[in-house]
Amino acid sequence: MSQWKISKDVHVRLCHMLAKEGLLTDIEESSFGTEVERMLRDGFHPIWWYARLSKFDEQSALKALAEKLSIPLMPLEKNAREKSAQLLKDSKLAGLSPQIWDDLRAVPIVIEGTHLTVAFANPLDFQILQRIRETTGLAVRPAIAREESIREVLGSHRSATTDKDLASLVYKDSEGLSLNTPPSENAAGDDFSEFDTTLTSSDLSAAPVVRLANKIIADAIQKRASDIHVVPESEVITIQIRVDGIMHPLFTVPARVQNAVISRMKLLAGMDIAERRRPQDGRMRVKASSGVKDLRVSTVPTAFGESVVIRILSTDATKLNFSSLGLDPHTQQQLETVLKSSARVVLVTGPTGSGKTSTLYATLMMLHDGTNSIVTVEDPIEYKIEGINQIQVNTKVNVSFAEGLRSILRQDPDVIMVGEIRDTETAEMAMQAAQTGHLVLSTLHTNSAASAFTRLQDIGLAPYIIASSVGTVVAQRLVRRLCQRCAVGGCTYSTELQKSLGIDANTVKQAKGCEDCDDSGYNGRVGVYSILDVNDSVREAIRLNKGEAEIESIARENGFHSLLEAGVGLVNEGVTSLEELERGLGSLEILVAEDQAQQARLGRSSKASTNTSALSRRRILLIEDDENTRTVLSMLLKREMFEVVEAEDGLDALEKVFDKIPELILCDLMMPRMGGIEFLQRLRKDKRAREIPVLMLTAADGEENELSSLNSGADDFVSKASDSRVMLARVHRLLERGE
């Protein structure tokens, strides 16, 4: 360990102090040593670590320790962070390198005469205070600050000090960027060496290549980017980053350094640097000033060379919860209620980049309470969570979503997460898993909640399977949050449109721009959610293959709200702007016009069908003498949203069949008093019942029984030993034939 790193014993001492202050009441003090080893391995200190685990509120803990130690608490807001970053360049602190400050997890605050105030994440190491005094000749006054704020100061300083080096990195002679340049003796001491993973080759270790590749990643992480795009052009490479869903240029570099920089990234991501003709995927982990990040790297060949896209993922899945995603309390409670039940499929829908995966992981974190066995099959695994079995899709060894799901069902899971439903086989397996009592979570690419049912039919599922298996559909989008420091009141949209949307003119805000948000007017993103719960009425509409508009109309009776309505709610709360809502959902004028036209159509349809029973349950007469079999079949049919009338034998059935004519009869062949054949013969003699389809059931499977049933007037014949899905498929086929 470096002589400048805070020792393990000091961190353990801080843990004990937190416990004495009543902040760590649910952790055994004897386990602090092991806990500290884990947090140091991930590069963090105790206060931030336990706050991340929701053991206490970080600000409250800092305040309590500041009072206990009689030292100041430094909030390190934007102006203070900038002053601290500038102070790192002061000649009086020349003996303390950026790496030392990073090891200490500390930053200088102010120099007053012979005194230096330093903010620490852990201010208890008095030997470090003495070492700083010996190095600088200044007496040290300790303070305490949030570890994340300290990291931001160090990150901004690192970026600023390397901006001036960009020209020297990319405008050197060609030899300086050659892949054949031997390793630089100073490469390990570079400010960005923390990004380096263990290399198996020294071909790409030339300092300019290393520093330029690391600068791209470091700058993107510091600016809160979710993606890095390295786009080759004829004369330059354009580096772009996506922040809050919007692309921004970072900088450009000459095209002649392209192969060296891209090869460096591919090497770190474990790709084949010699292969440039086909797409590749890889991963790497880096340690930045804001924490450890996982990078998912993808390359594709283009006209001007390989294009690289890097997805930046936090390794901290514990931060993912419904509150952090922006779910309002009502929606959060609604979703939590849904997840407490099993035997259903919960789908999260939306286009690429709408946050579906984050919602799935937040759902897993809620369910991951030690009482459930959770298994996932993903492509790729974006967050690794302890205590959850996660399976990576690998088509090279024939591990597809469907194959992984098939294997999962043998592992006795309670909860199954399938990264995405892409094909018929995966969809059928997911529905089957729900029907056998599992809670299945997955994603689907659709534009709205109701369109998920259409998409599943397009994939190849029958409506009755969808209706009996899908429990809830969550549609979502991501929109940027207004910067609360600079947002101003007012709206640029017409009063007529505002009235149509239900906008509250007193609370609506629009973006302005300030230093905190880099003049964008927005800071961070929030989810827009539309939850469609599949109740009995919606199931019947799905089974009858009703359109998306009709399904939404029926769901509204149970409190359903569209994405537009949910987004307008965020606008009225001042969370986002109408401009941003339109960017996320599309033209507001078109959406309003479509909604009005849809309501008009549904209104006419409703009037035209006032006296019809289009959404009433379809009546089935079940004739079976064995009580246990009759109970099982009745439950199975009711689950398919049928109204079931039960009869014990043929005589009982003849009395009930004319009370209210059923749409289908499911009849056992062998019964006391009156068997199935005699019942059929009598039924067909009455002209009122001649057209009722009859499906015969028998335990004695054979050609003679089948011929006897069909010759007596049965429409179909199925063995009781058949899979229940076969029987249901024949029931639906007979009903659809009669429509």
XYZ file of C-alpha atoms in Angstrom:
739
model
C 0.000 0.000 0.000
C 1.172 3.486 -0.854
C 2.451 5.512 2.115
C -0.154 8.114 1.188
C -3.179 5.806 1.331
C -5.423 5.930 4.390
C -4.725 2.720 6.326
C -7.289 -0.020 6.884
C -7.148 0.491 10.666
C -8.152 4.146 10.257
C -11.169 3.153 8.190
C -12.162 0.540 10.787
C -11.869 3.249 13.455
C -14.249 5.442 11.442
C -16.722 2.537 11.223
C -16.681 2.167 15.012
C -17.265 5.904 15.383
C -20.248 5.693 13.032
C -21.624 2.835 15.114
C -21.225 4.812 18.361
C -23.148 7.664 16.772
C -26.038 5.237 16.184
C -25.616 5.178 12.412
C -24.664 1.505 11.937
C -26.974 -0.276 14.350
C -27.652 -3.322 12.139
C -24.014 -4.310 11.485
C -21.845 -6.354 13.857
C -18.767 -4.350 14.799
C -16.657 -7.503 14.559
C -17.331 -7.542 10.801
C -15.971 -4.034 10.150
C -12.559 -5.377 9.111
C -14.059 -7.557 6.389
C -16.376 -4.741 5.295
C -13.437 -2.329 4.975
C -11.487 -4.798 2.838
C -14.438 -5.035 0.452
C -14.930 -1.289 0.158
C -11.223 -0.592 -0.325
C -11.090 -3.253 -3.021
C -13.761 -1.285 -4.884
C -11.957 1.984 -4.195
C -14.315 3.659 -1.697
C -14.314 4.873 1.902
C -16.785 3.975 4.699
C -19.229 6.918 4.729
C -19.964 6.795 1.013
C -20.032 2.985 1.070
C -22.614 2.635 3.815
C -24.700 5.517 2.473
C -24.788 3.686 -0.854
C -26.110 0.611 0.983
C -28.837 2.831 2.524
C -27.528 2.292 6.055
C -27.895 6.008 6.744
C -28.268 9.393 5.082
C -24.810 10.533 3.973
C -25.348 14.212 4.797
C -26.611 13.375 8.293
C -23.606 11.154 8.929
C -21.168 13.844 7.787
C -22.866 16.431 9.990
C -22.757 14.132 13.031
C -19.050 13.372 12.550
C -18.189 17.035 11.969
C -19.812 17.924 15.291
C -18.172 14.963 17.047
C -14.683 15.876 15.758
C -15.240 19.659 15.997
C -14.184 20.160 12.373
C -15.999 22.033 9.576
C -18.308 20.286 7.101
C -17.515 21.426 3.563
C -20.479 21.252 1.121
C -18.154 21.746 -1.904
C -20.711 23.319 -4.213
C -19.798 24.271 -7.774
C -17.840 27.462 -6.994
C -16.015 25.799 -4.098
C -15.099 22.830 -6.300
C -13.658 25.152 -8.946
C -11.554 27.013 -6.356
C -10.340 23.722 -4.911
C -9.369 22.447 -8.387
C -7.406 25.666 -9.002
C -5.673 25.331 -5.635
C -4.335 21.912 -6.662
C -2.046 23.806 -9.083
C -0.627 26.069 -6.351
C 3.186 25.950 -6.146
C 3.005 25.483 -2.368
C 1.332 22.109 -2.986
C 3.703 20.992 -5.738
C 4.948 18.124 -3.575
C 1.494 16.528 -3.600
C 0.650 14.937 -6.948
C -2.930 14.348 -8.143
C -2.415 10.656 -7.422
C -1.605 11.432 -3.781
C -4.779 13.507 -3.392
C -6.714 10.666 -4.977
C -5.140 8.128 -2.604
C -6.073 10.334 0.350
C -9.529 11.017 -1.067
C -8.964 14.644 -0.104
C -8.734 18.105 -1.693
C -7.278 21.432 -0.504
C -9.862 24.089 0.377
C -7.923 27.245 1.214
C -4.424 28.428 2.154
C -4.429 31.142 4.830
C -0.928 32.234 5.783
C 0.837 29.141 7.081
C -2.360 27.106 7.413
C -3.873 24.749 4.849
C -7.475 23.538 5.154
C -7.995 20.095 3.615
C -11.349 18.312 3.166
C -11.163 14.526 3.651
C -13.682 11.751 3.126
C -12.073 10.205 6.238
C -10.285 12.797 8.422
C -9.084 10.395 11.167
C -5.553 9.599 9.945
C -3.403 11.991 11.988
C -0.160 10.568 10.563
C -1.313 11.713 7.097
C -1.895 15.220 8.456
C 1.670 15.270 9.747
C 3.019 13.978 6.415
C 1.202 16.738 4.497
C 2.693 19.305 6.893
C 6.207 17.929 6.347
C 5.733 17.995 2.555
C 4.188 21.456 2.225
C 5.520 23.275 5.322
C 1.909 24.250 6.124
C -0.075 23.399 9.235
C -3.099 21.305 8.240
C -6.640 22.000 9.392
C -8.820 18.947 8.597
C -12.404 19.190 7.358
C -14.889 16.608 6.113
C -16.768 16.472 2.793
C -18.757 14.092 0.609
C -16.486 11.602 -1.145
C -18.347 12.102 -4.417
C -17.724 15.874 -4.306
C -14.031 15.253 -3.656
C -13.892 12.900 -6.642
C -15.531 15.554 -8.834
C -12.843 18.085 -7.889
C -10.052 15.631 -8.651
C -11.720 14.592 -11.907
C -12.148 18.167 -13.156
C -8.514 18.948 -12.270
C -7.274 15.892 -14.109
C -9.279 16.799 -17.219
C -8.147 20.436 -17.139
C -4.484 19.548 -16.808
C -4.652 17.266 -19.828
C -6.603 19.552 -22.171
C -3.415 21.440 -22.954
C -1.727 18.140 -23.763
C -4.195 17.159 -26.483
C -2.247 18.887 -29.250
C 1.011 17.364 -28.095
C -0.625 13.929 -28.022
C -2.011 13.970 -31.541
C 0.338 16.265 -33.454
C 3.576 14.447 -32.732
C 5.624 12.788 -35.441
C 4.161 9.567 -36.698
C 6.784 7.595 -34.770
C 5.319 8.864 -31.513
C 2.059 7.048 -32.197
C 3.404 3.955 -33.866
C 2.128 0.616 -32.641
C 5.719 -0.566 -32.639
C 6.900 2.044 -30.142
C 8.376 0.328 -27.070
C 6.740 0.892 -23.673
C 7.404 4.250 -22.089
C 9.152 4.141 -18.734
C 6.819 6.902 -17.536
C 3.603 5.293 -18.744
C 2.862 3.736 -15.359
C 3.151 7.104 -13.686
C 0.761 8.831 -16.068
C -2.183 10.604 -14.482
C -4.513 8.210 -16.279
C -2.724 5.017 -15.360
C -5.651 4.133 -13.124
C -7.554 3.255 -16.297
C -5.024 0.662 -17.379
C -6.019 -2.978 -17.095
C -3.551 -5.841 -17.068
C -2.028 -5.944 -20.548
C -0.772 -9.053 -22.225
C 1.031 -7.172 -24.996
C 3.268 -4.133 -24.989
C 2.623 -3.175 -28.624
C 0.204 -0.397 -27.677
C 1.919 0.915 -24.565
C 3.317 4.044 -26.186
C 2.512 6.903 -23.807
C 0.723 9.142 -26.366
C -1.639 6.340 -27.376
C -2.331 5.402 -23.756
C -2.930 8.980 -22.686
C -5.165 9.876 -25.628
C -7.368 6.784 -25.220
C -7.609 7.395 -21.485
C -8.409 11.077 -21.996
C -11.377 10.177 -24.207
C -12.770 7.890 -21.517
C -11.951 10.200 -18.595
C -13.537 13.281 -20.164
C -16.673 11.354 -21.097
C -17.113 9.967 -17.579
C -16.532 13.364 -16.008
C -19.266 14.869 -18.214
C -21.745 12.154 -17.118
C -21.870 10.559 -20.552
C -23.735 7.307 -21.070
C -22.042 6.542 -24.417
C -18.857 7.420 -26.283
C -18.867 7.409 -30.103
C -15.543 7.268 -31.950
C -16.535 8.069 -35.534
C -13.874 7.820 -38.292
C -14.097 10.306 -41.162
C -11.890 10.993 -44.171
C -9.422 13.332 -42.416
C -10.330 13.276 -38.706
C -11.788 11.107 -35.988
C -14.787 12.740 -34.326
C -15.271 11.924 -30.650
C -18.866 12.377 -29.513
C -20.580 11.659 -26.221
C -24.220 11.139 -25.283
C -25.274 13.043 -22.157
C -28.871 12.719 -20.923
C -29.774 11.147 -24.257
C -28.376 13.998 -26.400
C -25.235 13.734 -28.542
C -22.489 16.351 -27.950
C -19.101 16.759 -29.690
C -16.095 16.204 -27.414
C -13.162 16.884 -29.750
C -11.581 15.689 -32.995
C -8.168 14.155 -33.660
C -6.297 13.484 -36.939
C -7.260 10.344 -38.821
C -3.634 9.134 -38.847
C -3.877 8.195 -35.141
C -7.062 6.229 -35.698
C -5.651 2.707 -35.824
C -3.467 3.227 -32.758
C -6.225 4.657 -30.542
C -8.891 2.172 -31.627
C -6.491 -0.740 -31.227
C -5.679 0.488 -27.718
C -9.384 0.443 -26.808
C -9.905 -2.958 -28.419
C -6.945 -4.412 -26.545
C -8.260 -3.213 -23.186
C -11.698 -4.623 -24.048
C -10.273 -8.051 -24.869
C -10.917 -7.906 -28.620
C -8.849 -9.163 -31.535
C -6.867 -6.106 -32.669
C -5.839 -7.829 -35.900
C -9.447 -8.286 -37.014
C -10.853 -5.125 -38.605
C -13.271 -6.584 -41.154
C -16.080 -7.775 -38.878
C -17.956 -6.379 -35.858
C -16.672 -7.221 -32.386
C -17.890 -6.800 -28.805
C -15.898 -6.555 -25.591
C -15.881 -5.238 -22.037
C -13.480 -3.547 -19.668
C -13.584 -2.030 -16.199
C -12.024 1.315 -15.365
C -11.542 3.236 -12.175
C -12.451 6.894 -12.636
C -12.647 9.779 -10.208
C -16.396 9.211 -9.863
C -16.038 5.500 -9.146
C -15.578 2.161 -10.871
C -17.251 1.916 -14.272
C -17.923 -0.995 -16.586
C -17.469 -0.208 -20.274
C -19.238 -2.212 -22.979
C -17.338 -1.760 -26.241
C -18.664 -2.410 -29.754
C -16.826 -1.976 -33.055
C -18.126 -2.124 -36.634
C -16.210 -1.626 -39.918
C -17.165 1.489 -41.907
C -16.008 3.179 -45.114
C -13.288 5.119 -43.244
C -12.290 2.441 -40.747
C -13.655 0.974 -37.552
C -16.310 2.880 -35.609
C -16.303 2.370 -31.844
C -19.203 2.860 -29.450
C -18.579 2.534 -25.723
C -21.500 2.213 -23.300
C -20.582 3.478 -19.820
C -22.220 1.492 -17.026
C -21.956 2.003 -13.306
C -20.988 -1.124 -11.376
C -23.242 0.005 -8.537
C -26.587 -1.745 -9.072
C -27.673 -0.962 -5.485
C -28.427 2.621 -6.552
C -31.107 1.344 -8.908
C -34.513 1.617 -7.275
C -37.929 2.898 -8.249
C -37.381 6.256 -6.580
C -34.112 6.913 -8.423
C -35.821 6.096 -11.734
C -38.404 8.819 -11.125
C -41.529 6.757 -10.412
C -44.116 8.789 -8.559
C -45.407 7.220 -5.296
C -48.686 6.027 -6.856
C -46.997 4.351 -9.849
C -44.330 2.876 -7.572
C -46.953 1.375 -5.280
C -48.859 0.042 -8.279
C -45.767 -1.693 -9.646
C -44.732 -3.073 -6.262
C -48.208 -4.588 -5.847
C -47.902 -6.251 -9.262
C -44.533 -7.767 -8.372
C -45.811 -9.368 -5.181
C -47.811 -11.905 -7.171
C -46.463 -14.801 -9.183
C -47.684 -16.722 -12.245
C -47.606 -13.759 -14.614
C -45.408 -12.112 -17.211
C -44.432 -8.479 -16.567
C -43.209 -6.732 -19.710
C -41.269 -3.458 -19.902
C -41.626 -1.883 -23.344
C -40.097 1.014 -25.224
C -37.544 1.790 -27.932
C -33.784 1.316 -27.543
C -32.354 3.716 -24.982
C -35.613 4.238 -23.084
C -34.282 2.750 -19.830
C -35.995 -0.660 -19.967
C -32.989 -2.540 -18.606
C -32.591 -0.132 -15.676
C -36.247 -0.670 -14.781
C -35.752 -4.441 -14.869
C -32.720 -4.211 -12.573
C -34.587 -1.899 -10.165
C -37.314 -4.540 -10.118
C -34.769 -7.262 -9.378
C -33.280 -5.193 -6.542
C -36.736 -4.865 -4.985
C -37.371 -8.619 -5.252
C -33.840 -9.505 -4.096
C -34.675 -9.745 -0.386
C -33.357 -13.229 0.329
C -36.750 -14.935 0.120
C -36.771 -15.463 -3.650
C -34.641 -17.568 -5.964
C -33.880 -15.264 -8.902
C -32.335 -16.375 -12.198
C -31.714 -14.200 -15.261
C -30.696 -14.778 -18.866
C -29.236 -11.628 -20.434
C -27.345 -10.320 -23.433
C -25.203 -8.783 -22.118
C -25.129 -8.869 -18.306
C -24.993 -5.128 -17.579
C -24.939 -5.263 -13.768
C -23.583 -8.168 -11.760
C -25.599 -8.657 -8.572
C -24.483 -10.900 -5.733
C -27.015 -13.568 -4.818
C -28.650 -13.691 -8.276
C -27.802 -16.369 -10.847
C -27.143 -14.525 -14.102
C -26.715 -16.389 -17.405
C -24.976 -14.743 -20.356
C -26.418 -15.491 -23.812
C -23.730 -17.100 -25.969
C -24.850 -18.154 -29.433
C -21.422 -19.698 -30.129
C -22.210 -22.512 -27.681
C -25.958 -22.534 -28.451
C -27.027 -20.642 -25.320
C -29.852 -18.477 -26.665
C -32.589 -16.735 -24.695
C -34.899 -19.688 -25.316
C -32.291 -22.317 -24.410
C -31.253 -20.373 -21.308
C -34.881 -20.033 -20.262
C -35.444 -23.738 -20.780
C -32.494 -24.486 -18.494
C -33.651 -21.951 -15.908
C -36.941 -23.794 -15.419
C -34.980 -26.779 -14.089
C -33.310 -24.587 -11.431
C -36.450 -24.123 -9.264
C -36.575 -20.315 -9.561
C -39.243 -18.024 -8.121
C -38.411 -15.089 -10.379
C -37.082 -15.272 -13.939
C -35.716 -12.316 -15.865
C -35.323 -12.648 -19.640
C -33.364 -9.763 -21.127
C -35.553 -9.504 -24.229
C -38.293 -11.447 -26.017
C -37.107 -11.608 -29.627
C -38.638 -14.719 -31.165
C -41.515 -17.184 -30.963
C -39.609 -19.810 -29.014
C -38.522 -17.385 -26.290
C -42.029 -15.907 -26.076
C -43.658 -19.334 -25.760
C -41.183 -20.401 -23.074
C -41.786 -17.189 -21.110
C -45.568 -17.677 -21.223
C -45.226 -21.317 -20.226
C -43.026 -20.329 -17.273
C -45.713 -17.907 -16.080
C -48.411 -20.561 -16.424
C -46.396 -22.924 -14.225
C -46.287 -20.403 -11.385
C -43.215 -18.231 -12.013
C -42.944 -14.456 -12.086
C -41.336 -13.642 -15.439
C -39.792 -10.234 -16.209
C -38.758 -9.242 -19.716
C -38.573 -6.412 -22.265
C -40.196 -5.866 -25.626
C -39.631 -3.225 -28.315
C -42.990 -1.455 -28.735
C -44.204 2.152 -28.729
C -46.985 1.802 -26.155
C -48.248 -0.587 -23.511
C -51.246 -1.797 -25.538
C -49.118 -2.439 -28.640
C -47.222 -5.124 -26.684
C -50.125 -7.524 -27.278
C -50.028 -6.872 -31.024
C -46.270 -7.391 -31.033
C -46.592 -10.733 -29.235
C -49.133 -11.863 -31.837
C -46.746 -10.791 -34.604
C -44.057 -12.912 -32.970
C -46.385 -15.902 -33.221
C -48.382 -16.237 -29.992
C -52.111 -16.962 -30.000
C -54.317 -14.293 -28.357
C -55.627 -16.712 -25.719
C -52.066 -17.552 -24.609
C -51.214 -13.847 -24.302
C -54.423 -13.146 -22.369
C -53.843 -15.928 -19.863
C -50.124 -15.224 -19.275
C -49.351 -11.487 -19.437
C -50.140 -9.697 -16.177
C -48.765 -6.188 -16.601
C -47.144 -4.086 -19.320
C -44.978 -1.082 -18.415
C -44.292 1.367 -21.264
C -41.605 3.963 -20.652
C -39.522 6.785 -22.069
C -36.716 8.942 -20.675
C -36.882 12.740 -20.647
C -34.388 15.239 -19.278
C -34.977 16.903 -15.919
C -35.069 20.679 -15.846
C -32.129 22.226 -14.031
C -33.794 23.458 -10.847
C -31.284 26.266 -10.459
C -32.050 28.062 -13.719
C -35.482 26.845 -14.899
C -37.900 29.723 -15.501
C -41.675 29.910 -15.661
C -43.534 30.194 -18.923
C -44.278 28.164 -22.049
C -43.726 28.736 -25.766
C -46.654 26.545 -26.864
C -50.071 27.917 -27.809
C -52.746 28.361 -25.150
C -55.056 26.100 -27.149
C -52.565 23.231 -27.096
C -51.912 23.767 -23.396
C -55.639 23.504 -22.683
C -55.912 20.344 -24.811
C -53.085 18.764 -22.830
C -54.317 19.963 -19.448
C -51.247 22.086 -18.717
C -51.226 24.177 -15.537
C -49.917 27.576 -16.672
C -48.909 28.428 -13.083
C -46.418 25.568 -12.698
C -45.112 24.854 -16.227
C -41.431 25.747 -16.715
C -38.916 25.890 -19.535
C -35.141 25.514 -19.798
C -32.779 28.469 -19.605
C -29.191 27.318 -18.940
C -26.504 28.011 -16.340
C -23.086 26.789 -15.171
C -24.535 23.858 -13.243
C -26.107 22.357 -16.364
C -23.469 23.425 -18.919
C -25.983 25.915 -20.373
C -28.292 23.102 -21.501
C -31.092 23.901 -19.062
C -31.311 20.231 -18.072
C -29.554 18.060 -15.515
C -30.161 14.313 -15.434
C -33.108 12.299 -16.699
C -36.384 10.957 -15.342
C -38.640 8.161 -16.543
C -42.118 8.617 -18.007
C -44.169 5.512 -17.178
C -47.466 4.090 -18.391
C -48.648 0.927 -16.625
C -51.363 -1.273 -18.132
C -52.619 -3.906 -15.710
C -54.269 -6.845 -17.471
C -57.556 -7.307 -15.578
C -60.470 -9.555 -16.577
C -61.929 -7.066 -19.078
C -58.562 -6.483 -20.758
C -57.943 -10.247 -20.955
C -61.240 -10.750 -22.719
C -60.459 -7.943 -25.170
C -57.051 -9.498 -25.934
C -58.582 -12.922 -26.431
C -61.126 -11.432 -28.846
C -58.252 -9.780 -30.721
C -59.474 -6.237 -30.099
C -57.391 -3.294 -31.310
C -54.931 -1.295 -29.248
C -57.285 1.681 -28.902
C -60.093 -0.497 -27.540
C -57.770 -2.211 -25.083
C -56.533 1.163 -23.805
C -60.121 2.387 -23.482
C -61.065 -0.650 -21.404
C -57.910 -0.312 -19.274
C -58.772 3.324 -18.469
C -61.679 2.075 -16.391
C -59.054 0.585 -14.085
C -56.928 3.761 -13.884
C -54.682 3.393 -16.932
C -52.809 6.520 -18.109
C -50.954 6.896 -21.403
C -47.346 8.037 -21.746
C -48.607 11.455 -22.869
C -50.747 11.845 -19.758
C -47.889 10.721 -17.508
C -45.537 13.165 -19.243
C -47.986 16.050 -18.839
C -48.058 15.249 -15.124
C -44.270 15.732 -14.967
C -44.589 19.019 -16.859
C -47.229 20.293 -14.435
C -44.939 19.372 -11.537
C -42.100 21.410 -13.066
C -39.902 18.324 -13.460
C -39.475 18.658 -17.222
C -40.588 20.977 -20.027
C -43.088 20.611 -22.848
C -40.214 20.951 -25.340
C -38.442 17.993 -23.770
C -41.653 15.970 -23.577
C -42.163 16.517 -27.304
C -38.588 15.409 -27.981
C -39.205 12.202 -26.052
C -42.720 11.336 -27.278
C -43.042 13.071 -30.642
C -45.185 15.960 -31.903
C -47.648 16.959 -29.172
C -50.112 18.377 -31.696
C -50.191 15.069 -33.590
C -50.567 13.077 -30.366
C -53.481 15.246 -29.223
C -55.159 14.983 -32.654
C -54.736 11.187 -32.707
C -56.149 10.907 -29.205
C -59.201 13.018 -30.091
C -59.823 10.992 -33.264
C -59.449 7.763 -31.306
C -61.955 8.894 -28.671
C -64.413 9.839 -31.412
C -64.120 6.415 -33.048
C -64.515 4.623 -29.733
C -67.532 6.761 -28.900
C -69.290 5.762 -32.134
C -68.319 2.129 -31.632
C -69.655 2.161 -28.083
C -73.035 3.563 -29.207
C -73.302 1.031 -32.012
C -72.697 -1.896 -29.703
C -74.743 -0.843 -26.681
C -76.974 -3.903 -26.878
C -74.260 -6.386 -27.737
C -72.162 -8.577 -25.478
C -68.852 -8.303 -27.364
C -66.897 -8.260 -24.120
C -69.101 -10.657 -22.152
C -67.611 -13.980 -21.129
C -68.181 -16.888 -23.480
C -70.239 -19.668 -21.909
C -68.967 -23.276 -21.850
C -70.900 -26.268 -20.515
C -68.490 -28.754 -18.890
C -69.863 -32.308 -18.453
C -67.651 -34.557 -16.309
C -68.615 -37.118 -13.657
C -65.276 -37.163 -11.765
C -65.309 -34.261 -9.308
C -61.523 -33.775 -9.195
C -61.182 -33.755 -12.985
C -64.175 -31.434 -13.280
C -62.619 -28.988 -10.784
C -59.272 -28.935 -12.605
C -60.852 -28.423 -16.041
C -63.174 -25.740 -14.688
C -60.261 -23.784 -13.204
C -58.336 -24.095 -16.441
C -61.244 -22.742 -18.492
C -62.017 -19.927 -16.056
C -58.410 -18.859 -16.281
C -59.018 -18.415 -20.004
C -61.837 -15.994 -19.082
C -64.715 -18.389 -19.900
C -67.948 -18.629 -17.976
C -68.169 -22.310 -16.973
C -71.371 -24.202 -16.168
C -70.709 -27.638 -14.665
C -72.774 -30.813 -15.082
C -72.138 -34.228 -13.482
C -73.438 -36.365 -16.363
C -75.562 -36.300 -19.498
C -78.917 -36.079 -17.703
C -77.740 -33.152 -15.582
C -76.377 -31.488 -18.727
C -79.672 -31.778 -20.638
C -81.403 -29.884 -17.836
C -78.795 -27.072 -17.898
C -78.084 -26.731 -21.599
C -81.372 -24.948 -22.357
C -81.314 -22.584 -19.361
C -78.869 -20.458 -21.333
C -77.495 -21.876 -24.558
C -73.683 -22.366 -24.219
C -71.275 -21.458 -27.029
C -69.396 -24.762 -26.617
C -69.862 -28.061 -24.785
C -66.937 -29.999 -23.340
C -68.248 -33.510 -22.657
C -66.789 -36.667 -21.103
C -67.389 -39.885 -23.042
C -67.903 -42.404 -20.213
C -70.365 -41.295 -17.472
C -73.022 -42.966 -15.244
C -76.783 -42.529 -15.876
C -76.173 -41.011 -19.325
C -72.878 -41.181 -21.212
C -71.468 -38.796 -23.751
C -72.708 -40.634 -26.878
C -76.339 -40.763 -25.700
C -76.169 -37.115 -24.621
C -74.888 -36.136 -28.071
C -77.634 -38.048 -29.861
C -80.363 -36.376 -27.807
C -78.741 -32.950 -28.123
C -78.580 -33.094 -31.907
C -82.290 -33.992 -32.170
C -83.192 -30.525 -30.834
C -82.826 -27.895 -33.573
C -81.961 -25.229 -30.952
C -78.761 -27.083 -30.039
C -77.711 -28.597 -33.373
C -75.116 -25.896 -34.065
C -73.443 -25.924 -30.612
C -69.856 -27.220 -31.089
C -69.063 -30.255 -28.895
C -65.580 -31.374 -27.886
C -65.489 -34.917 -26.523
C -63.085 -35.959 -23.754
C -62.057 -39.496 -22.893
C -59.499 -41.313 -20.805
C -59.850 -44.380 -23.066
C -58.042 -43.091 -26.123
C -58.674 -45.067 -29.293
C -59.975 -44.951 -32.854
C -63.288 -46.673 -32.014
C -64.187 -44.092 -29.361
C -63.157 -41.255 -31.664
C -65.210 -42.591 -34.584
C -68.199 -43.235 -32.329
C -68.058 -39.662 -31.002
C -67.684 -38.052 -34.413
C -70.470 -40.179 -35.942
C -72.780 -39.153 -33.097
C -72.302 -35.455 -33.865
C -69.151 -34.416 -31.973
C -67.069 -31.677 -33.619
C -63.731 -32.767 -32.185
C -62.181 -35.378 -29.913
C -59.275 -35.135 -27.453
C -57.689 -37.481 -24.934
C -57.540 -36.493 -21.255
C -53.898 -37.568 -21.335
C -53.090 -34.760 -23.787
C -51.327 -31.592 -22.707
C -53.822 -29.035 -21.355
C -52.602 -26.605 -24.000
C -53.783 -29.018 -26.716
C -57.266 -29.121 -25.214
C -57.389 -25.310 -24.901
C -56.183 -24.864 -28.469
C -59.042 -27.080 -29.694
C -61.546 -25.181 -27.552
C -60.452 -21.877 -29.073
C -60.426 -23.329 -32.584
C -64.024 -24.525 -32.278
C -65.157 -21.186 -30.876
C -63.407 -19.203 -33.594
C -64.887 -21.479 -36.268
C -68.355 -20.667 -35.037
C -67.873 -16.864 -35.125
